[in-house]
Amino acid sequence: MVSPDDEVTPPSTDGGSAEPAVGDLIGDLFNDSAPVGTESLSNRPTDTKRQYKPKGMFLGSRRDTGEAIDIAPQVLARHGAMLGSTGSGKTVMAKALIEEAALAGIPSLIIDPQGDLARLALGIDLGELEEKDGIVARAKQLMDRCEVRIWTPLRSKGLPLCIDPFRAPPADLDPEEAITAWDMVAAGFANLAGFDVEKAQGKTVKPFLYEILVEGTRCGLNVGDFQALARVVREPHQEFIRHLYPECFDVEDEEEKVDPPTWNEVMMEHRLTDFEERLPKSTRNDLARRLAAFSSGVNQLLFSNGVPIDIDAFVEPAVPGKIPLNIVYLNTIQDENQKQYFVQELSRELYDWMLTQQPADGELKLLFFMDEVAPYLPPHPRNPPAKDLIKLIFKQARKYGVACVLATQNVSDVDYKILAQANTTFIGRFTQPQDVEKVRHLLKESGGDQDLVAQLPTLGPGQFQMVAPDVDPNPVPIQCRWLYTDHGAPLNEDQVEEIITPEIRAWAKTRSAGGTRSRGAGAAHAASRGSSWSSGSEWEDGAAHSIVEAARIKSAGGMAAAAHGIVDDSAFEVKLMGGFAVLRDGRDPLYTMQAAVNLATVTLLTWVMGALMLAWRDADLSGWWLLVSATACLAALGVLVLESVLGHDAELLQKLSRFAHTFQVLLVLWLWVLLGWTVWGSLDLRGAEPLLEVVVVWVTLFTGIEYLTRFRLGRIRWNGGSALDKIVGVSALLTKAELTEMKGTSRELLSSIRWMLHGVTLVWLCCLLAFQGGILPENSSIATWGRPTLWLASIYGLMFCSEAWLRLRGRWPSEHNLSKA
Ligand SMILES: Nc1ncnc2c1ncn2[C@@H]1O[C@H](COP(=O)(O)OP(=O)(O)O)[C@@H](O)[C@H]1O
Ligand SMILES: [Mg+2]
């Protein structure tokens, strides 16, 4: 660091820290030093700048009028962005902002992918600054006040920083937040293990991990370190059973030993899902192997070497009264996946921390800056794990007093939605026509001045167009001021090592839990933050339970979370006709029955259309009816075909699914209309009447079952909610938890259907006997009551046939398997 210049009185730092009175402080400072300044510089043309006393953040001057640019720190609360090609001065601009934030008493967290931000730790030669018309007194003040920490993941050259991936979200999150949080944990592990959550395999790995983590935590199973998690991933059923029924394993005496229950029984009793069916054994082994690898070798350093990421530590000064400037130096991580993962975990910590902040009006708690964000925030449809979180942070940071700023050299490589959140944009030089076009597009949406775009190729380093509606309705041409700190080539690790002062290192040591941080330390860390995911003895049962339970209840109870778009989309049902998507394992009698019903329905509709066509030809029927029939027939066919063809495209199916549910209701109505028409009207279906009757019974039965299930799941409520809510409830998509529940109860459902069917049959047989024996009056005839026989027979037929189909293919889940103890 450069030694203070004797010419100017050093400002006093009185330990009172950065209260809003910084403006006054700066004022005092200038009153003190003004005589010296004016004396030595009285005959310089830039004298005005020397005397200038910034009120807020002093960023430079206007290129047209030379007027100083001084913006209120609160402007940053609505986020900022620096855009410009390489060398346009984005990093310098951002550093100026960070310096000004520090002068205003706002700590920062900086993600430094290149290593040049680390130079913030180096002072500048004050003589050189003076030559560049910088305000020396402010530079000195900055150096006195701020405390720079360079955090180096994996390495101890700087301050080592590590991740606690098994940390649970804070206990006081609301269920939606908890779901998101767990989802992020799962996505993080999936990504870390090298499964791209955007690709097909990752899409199955992530939900699998989600279930393992959430259900494991709920059941108290240890999934709190890599070894343990890998074990459960490899053999989930065995591990769950071992944990849930220790009496079957820990008994000394062979005689007393009880056989453990089968997974089907465990699943029923503990409301679990069939984990092993979720992910093929080979993938599970692969995943387990990769997870286990993180508990040893160099990988382990990422999780055990140094201070666990803790935003509280980032904002608290080591030396009272100083303003912390935290630079996370990413160059120490070589592996791209690990880098992404690290940024994700950092963002996760930041997000969780942010939610607990309650800033006073206009108060800024933290400045979060990311340089060269393109790899972390690529545009749709790419979705690396950190992106969702950073998006969330951008969306919500304002109310928690966190200002977010990012910089990128390529506008088209960054998610547009995130860029659009920045209310203050510094646009620097762009020479490529396609880049200029992108900027034009970006500005058009925010109503910016298009003239400014034409100037972009002519800008020099440090020249920007500041588009900041909060400051000025028009774009401001700005020349960024020179820095109060050093700027230049990226620092290497050895240079970083030299910078870190012994006090800061000592402070960091107190923050890390010894050289080799164990799980216990992670637990302590978690516990100190009011959360409680850890292994074995330190387990705080209640809190974790409440988070998981809340997440479950929420996902089973309402669509709020899904409406916020924060729940994994792949978790929703993708079956179009009928609500038994989940049963699609081809082993479930209900699913087979549903499939048969769908098939019969389509056959009937085709037949009906033929019959109506003939009637229309004979001029017995208006063309409208034919149209309705054709629509119904084609829609049903279309839905079924789409479903089988698009079986893998969950996203599209999900979109179609809403339509299909509404259509299903209309279909039932249409079938009833047809039935009424044949019975009381004159419609001739050319022999399809019995089939129509059977299909009506089946479809009505299944629709009834589905609604009952939805009712039981709490999707539809009798009291409360408008009629519209009820309709929405009917057609709403079911979440994964609901599907799991449906699946879990499928067997139960089938047996209760059987039971009711037996009851109705019994009653009907009694009726028949009554008629037979002449118990009822003479004039009532069984002939008029023939229909119920057909109805009952049709349902029995459906059940028998689907069961026979499964049995013949050897897929019938035998009672023997189920009851085997
Ligand atoms: N405000 C400025 N005044 C003078 N020179 C500047 C200014 N901003 C940037 N430069 C020059 O441009 C170079 C590149 O700036 P930098 O911020 O690292 O670019 P970027 O991050 O956009 O790639 C700097 O090393 C410096 O020489
Ligand atoms: Mg840069």
CSV table of C-alpha atoms in Angstrom, one decimal, residues 101-274:
chain,number,residue,atom,x,y,z
A,101,ALA,CA,-19.9,2.7,-2.1
A,102,ALA,CA,-17.1,2.0,0.4
A,103,LEU,CA,-16.8,5.7,1.0
A,104,ALA,CA,-20.5,5.8,1.6
A,105,GLY,CA,-20.1,3.1,4.1
A,106,ILE,CA,-21.5,0.2,2.1
A,107,PRO,CA,-19.6,-3.1,2.2
A,108,SER,CA,-19.3,-5.1,-1.0
A,109,LEU,CA,-19.1,-8.6,-2.2
A,110,ILE,CA,-17.3,-8.9,-5.5
A,111,ILE,CA,-17.0,-11.9,-7.7
A,112,ASP,CA,-13.8,-11.6,-9.6
A,113,PRO,CA,-13.4,-14.1,-12.4
A,114,GLN,CA,-10.3,-12.5,-13.9
A,115,GLY,CA,-8.3,-11.3,-11.0
A,116,ASP,CA,-8.1,-7.6,-11.8
A,117,LEU,CA,-10.6,-6.6,-9.2
A,118,ALA,CA,-8.2,-7.9,-6.6
A,119,ARG,CA,-6.1,-4.9,-7.3
A,120,LEU,CA,-8.6,-2.9,-5.3
A,121,ALA,CA,-6.4,-4.0,-2.4
A,122,LEU,CA,-3.5,-2.0,-3.8
A,123,GLY,CA,-3.2,1.7,-3.1
A,124,ILE,CA,-2.4,4.2,-5.8
A,125,ASP,CA,0.5,6.5,-6.0
A,126,LEU,CA,-1.0,9.8,-4.8
A,127,GLY,CA,1.3,11.8,-7.0
A,128,GLU,CA,0.0,10.0,-10.1
A,129,LEU,CA,-3.6,10.5,-8.9
A,130,GLU,CA,-3.0,14.1,-8.6
A,131,GLU,CA,-1.7,14.2,-12.1
A,132,LYS,CA,-4.9,12.6,-13.2
A,133,ASP,CA,-6.9,15.3,-11.3
A,134,GLY,CA,-8.1,12.8,-8.8
A,135,ILE,CA,-9.2,14.0,-5.3
A,136,VAL,CA,-6.3,12.8,-3.2
A,137,ALA,CA,-8.0,13.3,0.1
A,138,ARG,CA,-10.8,10.9,-0.9
A,139,ALA,CA,-8.3,8.3,-2.0
A,140,LYS,CA,-6.6,8.6,1.4
A,141,GLN,CA,-9.9,8.4,3.1
A,142,LEU,CA,-10.8,5.3,1.2
A,143,MET,CA,-7.5,3.6,2.0
A,144,ASP,CA,-8.0,4.4,5.7
A,145,ARG,CA,-11.5,3.2,5.8
A,146,CYS,CA,-11.8,0.1,3.8
A,147,GLU,CA,-10.6,-3.3,4.6
A,148,VAL,CA,-10.0,-5.5,1.6
A,149,ARG,CA,-10.2,-9.3,1.9
A,150,ILE,CA,-9.3,-11.5,-1.0
A,151,TRP,CA,-11.0,-14.8,-0.7
A,152,THR,CA,-9.4,-17.7,-2.5
A,153,PRO,CA,-11.4,-20.9,-2.8
A,154,LEU,CA,-9.3,-24.1,-2.6
A,155,ARG,CA,-6.2,-22.2,-1.7
A,156,SER,CA,-4.7,-20.6,1.3
A,157,LYS,CA,-2.8,-18.0,-0.6
A,158,GLY,CA,-5.5,-15.4,0.0
A,159,LEU,CA,-8.1,-16.1,2.7
A,160,PRO,CA,-9.4,-19.6,2.0
A,161,LEU,CA,-13.1,-19.8,1.5
A,162,CYS,CA,-15.1,-23.0,1.4
A,163,ILE,CA,-18.6,-24.3,0.9
A,164,ASP,CA,-20.9,-26.1,3.3
A,165,PRO,CA,-23.1,-27.8,0.7
A,166,PHE,CA,-25.1,-29.7,3.3
A,167,ARG,CA,-26.3,-26.6,5.0
A,168,ALA,CA,-30.0,-26.5,5.2
A,169,PRO,CA,-31.9,-23.3,4.5
A,170,PRO,CA,-32.8,-21.1,7.5
A,171,ALA,CA,-35.6,-22.6,9.5
A,172,ASP,CA,-37.8,-19.5,9.3
A,173,LEU,CA,-38.2,-19.6,5.5
A,174,ASP,CA,-41.7,-19.9,4.3
A,175,PRO,CA,-42.6,-23.1,2.4
A,176,GLU,CA,-42.2,-21.7,-1.0
A,177,GLU,CA,-38.7,-20.4,-0.2
A,178,ALA,CA,-37.9,-23.8,1.4
A,179,ILE,CA,-38.9,-25.7,-1.7
A,180,THR,CA,-36.8,-23.4,-3.8
A,181,ALA,CA,-33.9,-23.8,-1.4
A,182,TRP,CA,-34.1,-27.6,-1.4
A,183,ASP,CA,-34.4,-27.6,-5.1
A,184,MET,CA,-31.2,-25.5,-5.3
A,185,VAL,CA,-29.4,-27.9,-3.1
A,186,ALA,CA,-30.4,-30.8,-5.3
A,187,ALA,CA,-29.5,-28.9,-8.5
A,188,GLY,CA,-26.1,-28.0,-6.9
A,189,PHE,CA,-25.3,-31.6,-6.2
A,190,ALA,CA,-26.4,-32.8,-9.6
A,191,ASN,CA,-24.3,-30.2,-11.3
A,192,LEU,CA,-21.3,-30.8,-9.1
A,193,ALA,CA,-21.5,-34.5,-10.0
A,194,GLY,CA,-21.3,-33.4,-13.6
A,195,PHE,CA,-25.0,-33.9,-14.6
A,196,ASP,CA,-26.3,-31.0,-16.5
A,197,VAL,CA,-29.7,-30.3,-15.0
A,198,GLU,CA,-30.8,-29.0,-18.4
A,199,LYS,CA,-30.1,-32.3,-20.2
A,200,ALA,CA,-32.2,-35.4,-20.1
A,201,GLN,CA,-30.1,-37.2,-17.6
A,202,GLY,CA,-29.7,-34.3,-15.2
A,203,LYS,CA,-33.5,-33.8,-15.4
A,204,THR,CA,-33.9,-37.2,-13.7
A,205,VAL,CA,-30.9,-36.9,-11.4
A,206,LYS,CA,-32.0,-33.6,-9.8
A,207,PRO,CA,-35.5,-34.7,-8.8
A,208,PHE,CA,-34.1,-38.0,-7.5
A,209,LEU,CA,-31.6,-36.1,-5.3
A,210,TYR,CA,-34.3,-33.7,-4.2
A,211,GLU,CA,-36.4,-36.7,-3.0
A,212,ILE,CA,-33.5,-38.3,-1.4
A,213,LEU,CA,-32.5,-35.2,0.4
A,214,VAL,CA,-35.9,-34.0,1.5
A,215,GLU,CA,-37.3,-37.4,2.4
A,216,GLY,CA,-34.0,-38.5,4.0
A,217,THR,CA,-34.0,-35.4,6.1
A,218,ARG,CA,-37.6,-35.9,7.0
A,219,CYS,CA,-37.0,-39.4,8.1
A,220,GLY,CA,-33.9,-38.5,10.0
A,221,LEU,CA,-31.6,-40.5,7.7
A,222,ASN,CA,-28.1,-39.2,7.6
A,223,VAL,CA,-27.6,-37.5,4.2
A,224,GLY,CA,-25.3,-34.8,5.7
A,225,ASP,CA,-22.0,-35.6,4.1
A,226,PHE,CA,-20.8,-36.9,0.8
A,227,GLN,CA,-20.1,-40.4,1.9
A,228,ALA,CA,-23.4,-40.8,3.6
A,229,LEU,CA,-25.3,-39.2,0.7
A,230,ALA,CA,-23.4,-41.5,-1.8
A,231,ARG,CA,-24.5,-44.5,0.3
A,232,VAL,CA,-28.1,-43.6,0.2
A,233,VAL,CA,-28.0,-42.8,-3.5
A,234,ARG,CA,-26.5,-46.2,-4.3
A,235,GLU,CA,-29.0,-48.2,-2.3
A,236,PRO,CA,-31.8,-45.9,-1.2
A,237,HIS,CA,-34.3,-48.6,-0.3
A,238,GLN,CA,-31.8,-50.6,1.8
A,239,GLU,CA,-30.5,-47.5,3.6
A,240,PHE,CA,-34.0,-46.2,4.3
A,241,ILE,CA,-35.1,-49.6,5.7
A,242,ARG,CA,-32.0,-50.0,7.8
A,243,HIS,CA,-32.6,-46.6,9.3
A,244,LEU,CA,-36.3,-46.9,9.8
A,245,TYR,CA,-36.3,-50.5,11.1
A,246,PRO,CA,-33.1,-50.8,13.1
A,247,GLU,CA,-34.6,-53.6,15.1
A,248,CYS,CA,-34.4,-55.8,12.1
A,249,PHE,CA,-30.6,-55.4,11.8
A,250,ASP,CA,-29.1,-54.6,15.2
A,251,VAL,CA,-30.3,-57.7,17.1
A,252,GLU,CA,-27.5,-59.9,18.5
A,253,ASP,CA,-29.7,-62.9,18.8
A,254,GLU,CA,-30.4,-64.5,15.4
A,255,GLU,CA,-33.5,-66.1,16.8
A,256,GLU,CA,-35.2,-62.8,17.7
A,257,LYS,CA,-34.3,-61.2,14.4
A,258,VAL,CA,-37.3,-60.0,12.5
A,259,ASP,CA,-37.3,-59.8,8.7
A,260,PRO,CA,-37.3,-56.3,7.4
A,261,PRO,CA,-40.4,-55.2,5.6
A,262,THR,CA,-40.5,-54.9,1.8
A,263,TRP,CA,-40.2,-51.6,0.1
A,264,ASN,CA,-43.8,-51.5,-0.8
A,265,GLU,CA,-44.8,-51.6,2.8
A,266,VAL,CA,-42.2,-49.0,3.8
A,267,MET,CA,-43.4,-46.8,1.1
A,268,MET,CA,-47.0,-47.0,2.3
A,269,GLU,CA,-46.1,-46.6,5.9
A,270,HIS,CA,-43.7,-43.7,5.5
A,271,ARG,CA,-45.3,-42.1,2.5
A,272,LEU,CA,-42.1,-42.5,0.5
A,273,THR,CA,-41.6,-42.9,-3.2
A,274,ASP,CA,-40.0,-45.7,-5.2
